[in-house]
mmCIF file of C-alpha atoms and ligand atoms in Angstrom:
data_model
loop_
_atom_site.group_PDB
_atom_site.id
_atom_site.type_symbol
_atom_site.label_atom_id
_atom_site.label_comp_id
_atom_site.label_asym_id
_atom_site.label_seq_id
_atom_site.Cartn_x
_atom_site.Cartn_y
_atom_site.Cartn_z
ATOM 1 C CA MET B 1 -7.875 -87.551 107.759
ATOM 2 C CA THR B 2 -4.911 -85.479 106.085
ATOM 3 C CA ALA B 3 -4.570 -85.661 102.305
ATOM 4 C CA MET B 4 -1.697 -87.851 101.077
ATOM 5 C CA THR B 5 1.298 -86.554 99.261
ATOM 6 C CA PRO B 6 2.068 -88.667 96.368
ATOM 7 C CA THR B 7 5.491 -90.262 97.235
ATOM 8 C CA VAL B 8 6.740 -93.185 95.132
ATOM 9 C CA ASP B 9 4.744 -95.022 92.329
ATOM 10 C CA LYS B 10 5.215 -98.475 93.620
ATOM 11 C CA THR B 11 4.711 -100.003 90.332
ATOM 12 C CA ALA B 12 6.767 -97.688 88.048
ATOM 13 C CA ILE B 13 10.156 -98.598 86.758
ATOM 14 C CA GLY B 14 10.919 -102.194 86.598
ATOM 15 C CA GLY B 15 8.041 -103.653 88.739
ATOM 16 C CA PRO B 16 6.989 -103.113 92.342
ATOM 17 C CA MET B 17 9.300 -102.018 94.894
ATOM 18 C CA VAL B 18 9.357 -102.443 98.909
ATOM 19 C CA GLU B 19 11.005 -99.996 101.290
ATOM 20 C CA THR B 20 13.807 -101.466 103.498
ATOM 21 C CA MET B 21 16.315 -99.776 105.974
ATOM 22 C CA ALA B 22 18.752 -99.199 102.843
ATOM 23 C CA GLY B 23 15.987 -97.895 100.848
ATOM 24 C CA PRO B 24 13.666 -99.196 98.184
ATOM 25 C CA VAL B 25 14.384 -102.678 96.844
ATOM 26 C CA ALA B 26 12.604 -104.523 93.951
ATOM 27 C CA THR B 27 10.399 -106.974 95.538
ATOM 28 C CA SER B 28 11.871 -109.709 93.076
ATOM 29 C CA ASP B 29 15.161 -109.020 95.152
ATOM 30 C CA LEU B 30 13.690 -109.965 98.536
ATOM 31 C CA GLY B 31 14.764 -113.485 98.125
ATOM 32 C CA PHE B 32 14.947 -115.983 100.880
ATOM 33 C CA THR B 33 12.865 -113.789 103.531
ATOM 34 C CA LEU B 34 12.136 -114.414 107.233
ATOM 35 C CA MET B 35 9.099 -112.656 107.757
ATOM 36 C CA HIS B 36 9.071 -111.954 111.583
ATOM 37 C CA GLU B 37 12.557 -111.476 113.378
ATOM 38 C CA HIS B 38 13.903 -108.682 115.666
ATOM 39 C CA ILE B 39 17.239 -107.386 116.218
ATOM 40 C CA ILE B 40 17.134 -105.554 119.592
ATOM 41 C CA VAL B 41 14.030 -105.970 121.944
ATOM 42 C CA GLN B 42 14.102 -103.915 124.795
ATOM 43 C CA SER B 43 11.443 -102.716 127.531
ATOM 44 C CA GLU B 44 10.402 -99.182 126.626
ATOM 45 C CA GLY B 45 12.636 -96.485 128.399
ATOM 46 C CA VAL B 46 14.520 -98.808 130.637
ATOM 47 C CA ALA B 47 17.924 -98.823 129.188
ATOM 48 C CA ARG B 48 17.605 -94.875 128.373
ATOM 49 C CA ASN B 49 16.952 -94.282 132.197
ATOM 50 C CA PHE B 50 19.437 -96.932 133.539
ATOM 51 C CA PRO B 51 22.055 -97.690 130.798
ATOM 52 C CA SER B 52 23.819 -99.840 133.067
ATOM 53 C CA VAL B 53 21.310 -102.818 132.424
ATOM 54 C CA TRP B 54 23.298 -103.558 129.030
ATOM 55 C CA ASP B 55 26.555 -103.254 127.206
ATOM 56 C CA GLU B 56 25.123 -101.372 124.305
ATOM 57 C CA GLN B 57 28.170 -101.437 122.157
ATOM 58 C CA ALA B 58 28.995 -105.162 122.823
ATOM 59 C CA GLU B 59 25.122 -105.947 121.682
ATOM 60 C CA LEU B 60 25.351 -103.871 118.414
ATOM 61 C CA ASN B 61 28.801 -105.655 117.450
ATOM 62 C CA LYS B 62 27.078 -109.073 118.072
ATOM 63 C CA ALA B 63 24.351 -107.720 115.819
ATOM 64 C CA VAL B 64 26.688 -106.972 113.074
ATOM 65 C CA GLU B 65 28.297 -110.328 113.443
ATOM 66 C CA MET B 66 24.931 -112.139 113.425
ATOM 67 C CA LEU B 67 23.077 -110.386 110.566
ATOM 68 C CA THR B 68 26.549 -110.804 108.526
ATOM 69 C CA THR B 69 26.534 -114.498 109.089
ATOM 70 C CA LEU B 70 22.505 -114.806 108.172
ATOM 71 C CA LYS B 71 23.428 -113.119 104.950
ATOM 72 C CA ALA B 72 26.426 -115.205 104.181
ATOM 73 C CA ARG B 73 24.300 -118.266 104.985
ATOM 74 C CA GLY B 74 21.645 -117.387 102.301
ATOM 75 C CA VAL B 75 18.887 -115.236 104.159
ATOM 76 C CA ASP B 76 18.514 -112.231 102.037
ATOM 77 C CA THR B 77 15.724 -110.294 104.155
ATOM 78 C CA ILE B 78 14.259 -110.144 107.479
ATOM 79 C CA VAL B 79 11.048 -108.387 108.432
ATOM 80 C CA ASP B 80 11.640 -106.766 111.795
ATOM 81 C CA PRO B 81 8.428 -105.895 113.615
ATOM 82 C CA THR B 82 9.900 -104.030 116.332
ATOM 83 C CA VAL B 83 7.755 -100.978 117.238
ATOM 84 C CA LEU B 84 6.842 -98.757 120.455
ATOM 85 C CA GLY B 85 6.281 -100.969 123.197
ATOM 86 C CA ILE B 86 9.347 -103.076 122.510
ATOM 87 C CA GLY B 87 12.017 -100.411 122.090
ATOM 88 C CA ARG B 88 12.181 -99.566 118.216
ATOM 89 C CA ASN B 89 15.215 -97.533 117.507
ATOM 90 C CA ILE B 90 16.044 -97.109 113.942
ATOM 91 C CA PRO B 91 18.705 -94.521 114.150
ATOM 92 C CA ARG B 92 20.620 -96.778 116.314
ATOM 93 C CA LEU B 93 20.233 -99.932 114.143
ATOM 94 C CA LEU B 94 20.988 -98.100 110.939
ATOM 95 C CA PRO B 95 24.702 -98.399 110.820
ATOM 96 C CA VAL B 96 24.516 -102.137 112.225
ATOM 97 C CA VAL B 97 22.384 -103.159 109.195
ATOM 98 C CA GLU B 98 24.355 -100.997 106.508
ATOM 99 C CA GLU B 99 27.383 -102.934 107.773
ATOM 100 C CA ALA B 100 25.741 -106.351 107.577
ATOM 101 C CA GLY B 101 24.315 -105.823 104.197
ATOM 102 C CA LEU B 102 21.230 -107.698 104.900
ATOM 103 C CA GLN B 103 17.874 -106.408 103.652
ATOM 104 C CA VAL B 104 15.728 -105.206 106.755
ATOM 105 C CA VAL B 105 12.289 -104.271 106.544
ATOM 106 C CA ALA B 106 11.162 -101.889 109.186
ATOM 107 C CA ALA B 107 7.867 -101.657 110.764
ATOM 108 C CA THR B 108 5.180 -99.074 112.477
ATOM 109 C CA GLY B 109 2.669 -99.712 114.829
ATOM 110 C CA MET B 110 2.408 -100.572 118.605
ATOM 111 C CA TYR B 111 3.122 -103.643 120.892
ATOM 112 C CA TYR B 112 0.891 -103.559 124.171
ATOM 113 C CA PHE B 113 -1.197 -106.163 125.443
ATOM 114 C CA ASN B 114 -3.584 -103.832 127.676
ATOM 115 C CA ASP B 115 -2.903 -100.142 128.599
ATOM 116 C CA LEU B 116 -1.356 -97.872 126.064
ATOM 117 C CA PRO B 117 1.134 -95.027 127.030
ATOM 118 C CA ALA B 118 -0.814 -92.062 128.642
ATOM 119 C CA TYR B 119 -0.274 -90.043 125.635
ATOM 120 C CA PHE B 120 -2.350 -92.159 123.591
ATOM 121 C CA VAL B 121 -5.290 -92.779 126.136
ATOM 122 C CA SER B 122 -6.271 -89.098 125.585
ATOM 123 C CA ARG B 123 -6.220 -89.213 121.893
ATOM 124 C CA GLU B 124 -8.249 -90.252 119.076
ATOM 125 C CA ILE B 125 -7.458 -93.495 116.677
ATOM 126 C CA ASP B 126 -7.001 -91.357 113.750
ATOM 127 C CA GLU B 127 -4.136 -89.244 115.553
ATOM 128 C CA MET B 128 -2.552 -92.554 116.054
ATOM 129 C CA THR B 129 -3.241 -93.592 112.266
ATOM 130 C CA ASP B 130 -1.603 -90.132 111.257
ATOM 131 C CA LEU B 131 1.734 -91.087 113.058
ATOM 132 C CA PHE B 132 1.813 -94.424 111.596
ATOM 133 C CA VAL B 133 1.024 -92.988 108.136
ATOM 134 C CA ALA B 134 4.087 -90.590 108.561
ATOM 135 C CA ASP B 135 6.338 -93.434 109.569
ATOM 136 C CA ILE B 136 5.450 -95.060 106.384
ATOM 137 C CA THR B 137 5.511 -92.029 103.889
ATOM 138 C CA ASP B 138 8.155 -89.950 105.428
ATOM 139 C CA GLY B 139 10.535 -92.002 107.687
ATOM 140 C CA ILE B 140 10.658 -93.157 111.332
ATOM 141 C CA GLN B 141 12.291 -91.242 114.090
ATOM 142 C CA GLY B 142 14.053 -88.725 111.973
ATOM 143 C CA THR B 143 15.842 -91.010 109.442
ATOM 144 C CA ASP B 144 14.779 -91.632 105.745
ATOM 145 C CA VAL B 145 13.753 -95.210 106.566
ATOM 146 C CA ARG B 146 10.314 -95.827 105.825
ATOM 147 C CA ALA B 147 8.100 -98.421 107.287
ATOM 148 C CA ALA B 148 6.866 -101.308 105.008
ATOM 149 C CA ILE B 149 4.802 -103.189 107.382
ATOM 150 C CA LEU B 150 2.294 -102.382 110.213
ATOM 151 C CA LYS B 151 2.368 -104.049 113.446
ATOM 152 C CA CYS B 152 -0.003 -104.686 116.431
ATOM 153 C CA ALA B 153 -0.647 -107.215 119.270
ATOM 154 C CA THR B 154 -3.165 -109.195 121.261
ATOM 155 C CA ASP B 155 -2.089 -111.650 123.764
ATOM 156 C CA GLU B 156 -4.199 -113.287 126.643
ATOM 157 C CA PRO B 157 -6.075 -110.081 127.834
ATOM 158 C CA GLY B 158 -7.725 -110.065 124.308
ATOM 159 C CA VAL B 159 -9.019 -106.940 122.582
ATOM 160 C CA THR B 160 -8.864 -104.345 125.637
ATOM 161 C CA PRO B 161 -9.953 -100.771 124.869
ATOM 162 C CA GLY B 162 -6.367 -99.885 124.412
ATOM 163 C CA VAL B 163 -5.418 -102.860 122.043
ATOM 164 C CA GLU B 164 -8.512 -101.935 120.066
ATOM 165 C CA LYS B 165 -7.570 -98.540 119.517
ATOM 166 C CA VAL B 166 -4.241 -99.859 117.760
ATOM 167 C CA LEU B 167 -5.746 -102.374 115.905
ATOM 168 C CA ARG B 168 -8.264 -99.849 114.436
ATOM 169 C CA ALA B 169 -5.426 -97.371 113.793
ATOM 170 C CA VAL B 170 -3.352 -100.033 112.106
ATOM 171 C CA ALA B 171 -6.138 -101.036 109.925
ATOM 172 C CA ARG B 172 -6.622 -97.256 109.005
ATOM 173 C CA ALA B 173 -3.171 -96.799 108.255
ATOM 174 C CA HIS B 174 -3.273 -99.815 106.292
ATOM 175 C CA LEU B 175 -6.244 -98.499 104.052
ATOM 176 C CA ARG B 176 -4.524 -95.204 103.589
ATOM 177 C CA THR B 177 -1.392 -96.591 102.286
ATOM 178 C CA GLY B 178 -1.695 -100.091 101.267
ATOM 179 C CA THR B 179 0.981 -101.489 103.567
ATOM 180 C CA PRO B 180 0.471 -104.809 105.031
ATOM 181 C CA ILE B 181 -0.338 -105.701 108.494
ATOM 182 C CA THR B 182 1.691 -108.408 110.825
ATOM 183 C CA THR B 183 0.415 -109.213 114.155
ATOM 184 C CA HIS B 184 1.261 -110.591 117.355
ATOM 185 C CA THR B 185 -1.205 -113.181 119.123
ATOM 186 C CA HIS B 186 -1.531 -115.629 121.690
ATOM 187 C CA ALA B 187 -2.547 -118.360 119.678
ATOM 188 C CA ALA B 188 -3.779 -120.775 122.474
ATOM 189 C CA THR B 189 -6.653 -118.348 123.246
ATOM 190 C CA GLN B 190 -7.124 -117.999 119.557
ATOM 191 C CA ARG B 191 -6.828 -114.198 119.491
ATOM 192 C CA GLY B 192 -6.407 -114.294 115.628
ATOM 193 C CA LEU B 193 -9.850 -114.409 115.046
ATOM 194 C CA GLU B 194 -10.671 -111.474 117.085
ATOM 195 C CA GLN B 195 -7.937 -109.390 115.240
ATOM 196 C CA GLN B 196 -9.662 -110.513 111.955
ATOM 197 C CA ARG B 197 -13.105 -109.196 113.317
ATOM 198 C CA VAL B 198 -11.896 -105.894 114.151
ATOM 199 C CA PHE B 199 -9.922 -105.710 110.718
ATOM 200 C CA ALA B 200 -13.061 -106.827 108.810
ATOM 201 C CA GLU B 201 -15.078 -104.176 110.623
ATOM 202 C CA GLU B 202 -12.570 -101.438 109.509
ATOM 203 C CA GLY B 203 -12.693 -102.813 105.965
ATOM 204 C CA VAL B 204 -9.660 -104.431 105.512
ATOM 205 C CA ASP B 205 -9.247 -107.191 102.919
ATOM 206 C CA LEU B 206 -7.903 -110.144 105.499
ATOM 207 C CA GLY B 207 -5.467 -111.401 102.341
ATOM 208 C CA ARG B 208 -3.384 -108.527 103.494
ATOM 209 C CA VAL B 209 -2.967 -109.584 106.930
ATOM 210 C CA ILE B 210 -0.179 -112.158 108.446
ATOM 211 C CA ILE B 211 -1.574 -113.297 111.829
ATOM 212 C CA GLY B 212 1.369 -113.867 113.756
ATOM 213 C CA HIS B 213 2.447 -116.732 116.286
ATOM 214 C CA SER B 214 0.007 -119.104 114.532
ATOM 215 C CA GLY B 215 2.587 -121.534 114.462
ATOM 216 C CA ASP B 216 2.300 -121.774 118.194
ATOM 217 C CA SER B 217 -1.076 -123.683 117.821
ATOM 218 C CA ASP B 218 -1.552 -127.126 116.317
ATOM 219 C CA ASP B 219 -5.264 -126.820 116.517
ATOM 220 C CA LEU B 220 -6.064 -127.216 112.874
ATOM 221 C CA GLY B 221 -9.738 -126.153 113.440
ATOM 222 C CA TYR B 222 -8.485 -122.506 114.546
ATOM 223 C CA LEU B 223 -5.672 -122.262 111.932
ATOM 224 C CA THR B 224 -7.993 -123.067 108.933
ATOM 225 C CA LYS B 225 -10.357 -120.757 110.261
ATOM 226 C CA LEU B 226 -7.809 -117.930 109.986
ATOM 227 C CA LEU B 227 -6.726 -119.167 106.527
ATOM 228 C CA ASP B 228 -10.390 -119.617 104.895
ATOM 229 C CA ALA B 229 -10.991 -116.021 105.947
ATOM 230 C CA GLY B 230 -8.140 -115.338 103.517
ATOM 231 C CA SER B 231 -5.189 -114.337 106.072
ATOM 232 C CA TYR B 232 -1.593 -115.508 105.920
ATOM 233 C CA ILE B 233 -0.517 -117.149 109.061
ATOM 234 C CA GLY B 234 2.863 -116.793 110.721
ATOM 235 C CA MET B 235 4.579 -119.898 111.565
ATOM 236 C CA ASP B 236 7.091 -117.863 112.887
ATOM 237 C CA ARG B 237 8.414 -119.110 116.278
ATOM 238 C CA PHE B 238 10.781 -122.075 115.300
ATOM 239 C CA GLY B 239 12.809 -122.689 118.381
ATOM 240 C CA LEU B 240 10.602 -121.253 120.806
ATOM 241 C CA ASP B 241 9.788 -124.803 121.966
ATOM 242 C CA ILE B 242 8.150 -123.739 125.153
ATOM 243 C CA PHE B 243 5.049 -122.623 123.387
ATOM 244 C CA LEU B 244 4.661 -125.553 121.104
ATOM 245 C CA PRO B 245 7.365 -128.244 120.579
ATOM 246 C CA GLU B 246 9.440 -128.316 117.322
ATOM 247 C CA GLU B 247 7.664 -131.700 116.208
ATOM 248 C CA LYS B 248 4.321 -130.388 116.580
ATOM 249 C CA ARG B 249 5.166 -127.117 114.715
ATOM 250 C CA ILE B 250 6.652 -129.296 111.790
ATOM 251 C CA ALA B 251 3.728 -131.576 111.548
ATOM 252 C CA THR B 252 1.321 -128.757 111.461
ATOM 253 C CA VAL B 253 3.105 -126.875 108.670
ATOM 254 C CA ALA B 254 3.117 -130.234 106.933
ATOM 255 C CA ALA B 255 -0.476 -130.929 107.459
ATOM 256 C CA LEU B 256 -1.524 -127.469 106.271
ATOM 257 C CA CYS B 257 0.770 -128.066 103.049
ATOM 258 C CA ARG B 258 -1.019 -131.141 102.257
ATOM 259 C CA MET B 259 -4.356 -129.621 102.848
ATOM 260 C CA GLY B 260 -3.458 -126.761 100.027
ATOM 261 C CA TYR B 261 -2.589 -123.987 102.293
ATOM 262 C CA THR B 262 1.197 -123.431 101.456
ATOM 263 C CA GLU B 263 0.510 -120.134 99.614
ATOM 264 C CA ARG B 264 -0.972 -118.733 102.986
ATOM 265 C CA MET B 265 1.986 -119.617 105.291
ATOM 266 C CA VAL B 266 5.175 -117.812 106.008
ATOM 267 C CA LEU B 267 8.195 -119.147 108.308
ATOM 268 C CA SER B 268 10.260 -117.346 110.881
ATOM 269 C CA HIS B 269 11.607 -117.516 114.514
ATOM 270 C CA ASP B 270 10.842 -114.342 116.179
ATOM 271 C CA ALA B 271 14.386 -114.447 116.970
ATOM 272 C CA CYS B 272 16.593 -111.403 118.141
ATOM 273 C CA VAL B 273 20.263 -110.785 118.946
ATOM 274 C CA TYR B 274 19.315 -109.148 122.244
ATOM 275 C CA ILE B 275 16.144 -109.393 124.364
ATOM 276 C CA ASP B 276 15.752 -107.892 127.846
ATOM 277 C CA MET B 277 12.403 -109.654 128.734
ATOM 278 C CA TYR B 278 14.031 -112.428 129.830
ATOM 279 C CA LYS B 279 17.325 -113.153 131.941
ATOM 280 C CA PRO B 280 20.089 -114.685 129.373
ATOM 281 C CA GLU B 281 20.592 -117.749 131.316
ATOM 282 C CA VAL B 282 16.851 -118.420 131.277
ATOM 283 C CA ILE B 283 16.795 -118.030 127.458
ATOM 284 C CA GLU B 284 19.740 -120.440 127.038
ATOM 285 C CA GLN B 285 18.353 -123.277 129.554
ATOM 286 C CA PHE B 286 14.781 -123.202 128.109
ATOM 287 C CA VAL B 287 15.078 -122.159 124.223
ATOM 288 C CA PRO B 288 18.449 -123.366 123.303
ATOM 289 C CA ASN B 289 17.603 -123.493 119.471
ATOM 290 C CA TRP B 290 15.866 -120.046 119.432
ATOM 291 C CA ASN B 291 18.208 -118.342 116.812
ATOM 292 C CA TYR B 292 17.965 -116.953 113.287
ATOM 293 C CA LEU B 293 19.552 -119.945 111.517
ATOM 294 C CA HIS B 294 17.382 -122.872 113.037
ATOM 295 C CA ILE B 295 14.978 -122.769 110.224
ATOM 296 C CA SER B 296 17.842 -123.141 107.560
ATOM 297 C CA ASP B 297 19.831 -125.708 109.804
ATOM 298 C CA HIS B 298 17.028 -128.092 110.938
ATOM 299 C CA ILE B 299 13.670 -127.101 110.031
ATOM 300 C CA MET B 300 13.682 -126.871 106.407
ATOM 301 C CA PRO B 301 15.403 -130.560 106.209
ATOM 302 C CA ALA B 302 12.771 -131.511 108.841
ATOM 303 C CA LEU B 303 9.979 -130.194 106.540
ATOM 304 C CA LEU B 304 11.272 -132.030 103.620
ATOM 305 C CA GLU B 305 11.382 -135.216 105.731
ATOM 306 C CA ALA B 306 7.976 -134.759 106.755
ATOM 307 C CA GLY B 307 6.782 -134.823 103.151
ATOM 308 C CA VAL B 308 6.896 -130.953 102.311
ATOM 309 C CA SER B 309 8.418 -130.434 98.731
ATOM 310 C CA GLN B 310 11.331 -128.193 98.023
ATOM 311 C CA THR B 311 8.830 -125.979 95.979
ATOM 312 C CA GLN B 312 6.564 -125.778 98.953
ATOM 313 C CA VAL B 313 9.424 -124.435 101.168
ATOM 314 C CA ASP B 314 10.553 -121.869 98.557
ATOM 315 C CA THR B 315 6.607 -120.845 98.217
ATOM 316 C CA MET B 316 6.605 -120.226 102.073
ATOM 317 C CA THR B 317 10.056 -118.606 102.132
ATOM 318 C CA ARG B 318 10.398 -116.720 98.884
ATOM 319 C CA ASP B 319 6.989 -116.235 96.838
ATOM 320 C CA ASN B 320 4.670 -115.670 99.714
ATOM 321 C CA PRO B 321 6.871 -112.861 101.025
ATOM 322 C CA ARG B 322 7.457 -111.439 97.808
ATOM 323 C CA ARG B 323 3.446 -111.482 97.302
ATOM 324 C CA ILE B 324 2.681 -109.966 100.768
ATOM 325 C CA PHE B 325 4.710 -106.753 99.573
ATOM 326 C CA GLU B 326 3.766 -106.685 96.112
ATOM 327 C CA ASN B 327 0.014 -106.036 96.612
ATOM 328 C CA VAL B 328 0.659 -102.680 97.737
ATOM 329 C CA GLY B 329 -1.333 -99.777 96.226
ATOM 330 C CA VAL B 330 -0.075 -96.816 94.570
ATOM 331 C CA TYR B 331 0.408 -93.810 97.013
HETATM 332 ZN ZN1 LIG Y 401 7.779 -110.792 117.649
#
């Protein structure tokens, strides 16, 4: 483990701060926050090798337009957990985010369901940890943008040797920096519980972890297990009805609010401007409501109708995100 160079005292001068792509902002200025959205999602390396697969400039223009609209519609911040594995490219996004004026929190970590890139197969967990820590303390991909959240993923294959390496490296980077953790899971196979087990083994306070894509499940037994272990859960795929229909997503959030778990849920869409994993016509056909404004336009009114109070909505969209980023140690 390398010695830490002290950087920012996050509690000094005017309260806690969080790093965004435009530099540090006060956590009190995070405002309405969508905790899991992407901007550009790409299969690693494909567009770099075959640039004809997309129109880069057109998609970046579209990104400026969509993020500007988002800001105008009252969304103050998005957390973008795009990392290695799904095409993180912070230098390319910087001018886009700057022009839109939306606050965007960047991430470090990795997104693989099974095998890792060969580079990491032959290296130790702590070499991976060092790279994540450098993204948090020094900046990402040669920019001054510091990561403020750690990302990892388990899907149907579960905690494979490769995935386990990433989970442990993320946990250790969290322990060294205090940066919160957010995850991708396959909720149908209850992958969140395995993530919690590995994090706990590494000594992570599970209250600093968001188990993502939990909103794909309406199994209250599974969800309350995650919650009772202390974690936040991401009800973060509104609009992705193929995984769970909207009515069930809404009913599940409402039920958990009634059960007293409002302070442990965050809301989002897992949406993006561009994603190359599916053909555009397939997205249009199967998930027509999958966009950044679906929560503002449809889900919040539906939650109110389902008995969730405005105060509870504010807790999930404002207070919880703020709390997740405030509980950061000084480093
Ligand atoms: Zn995602």
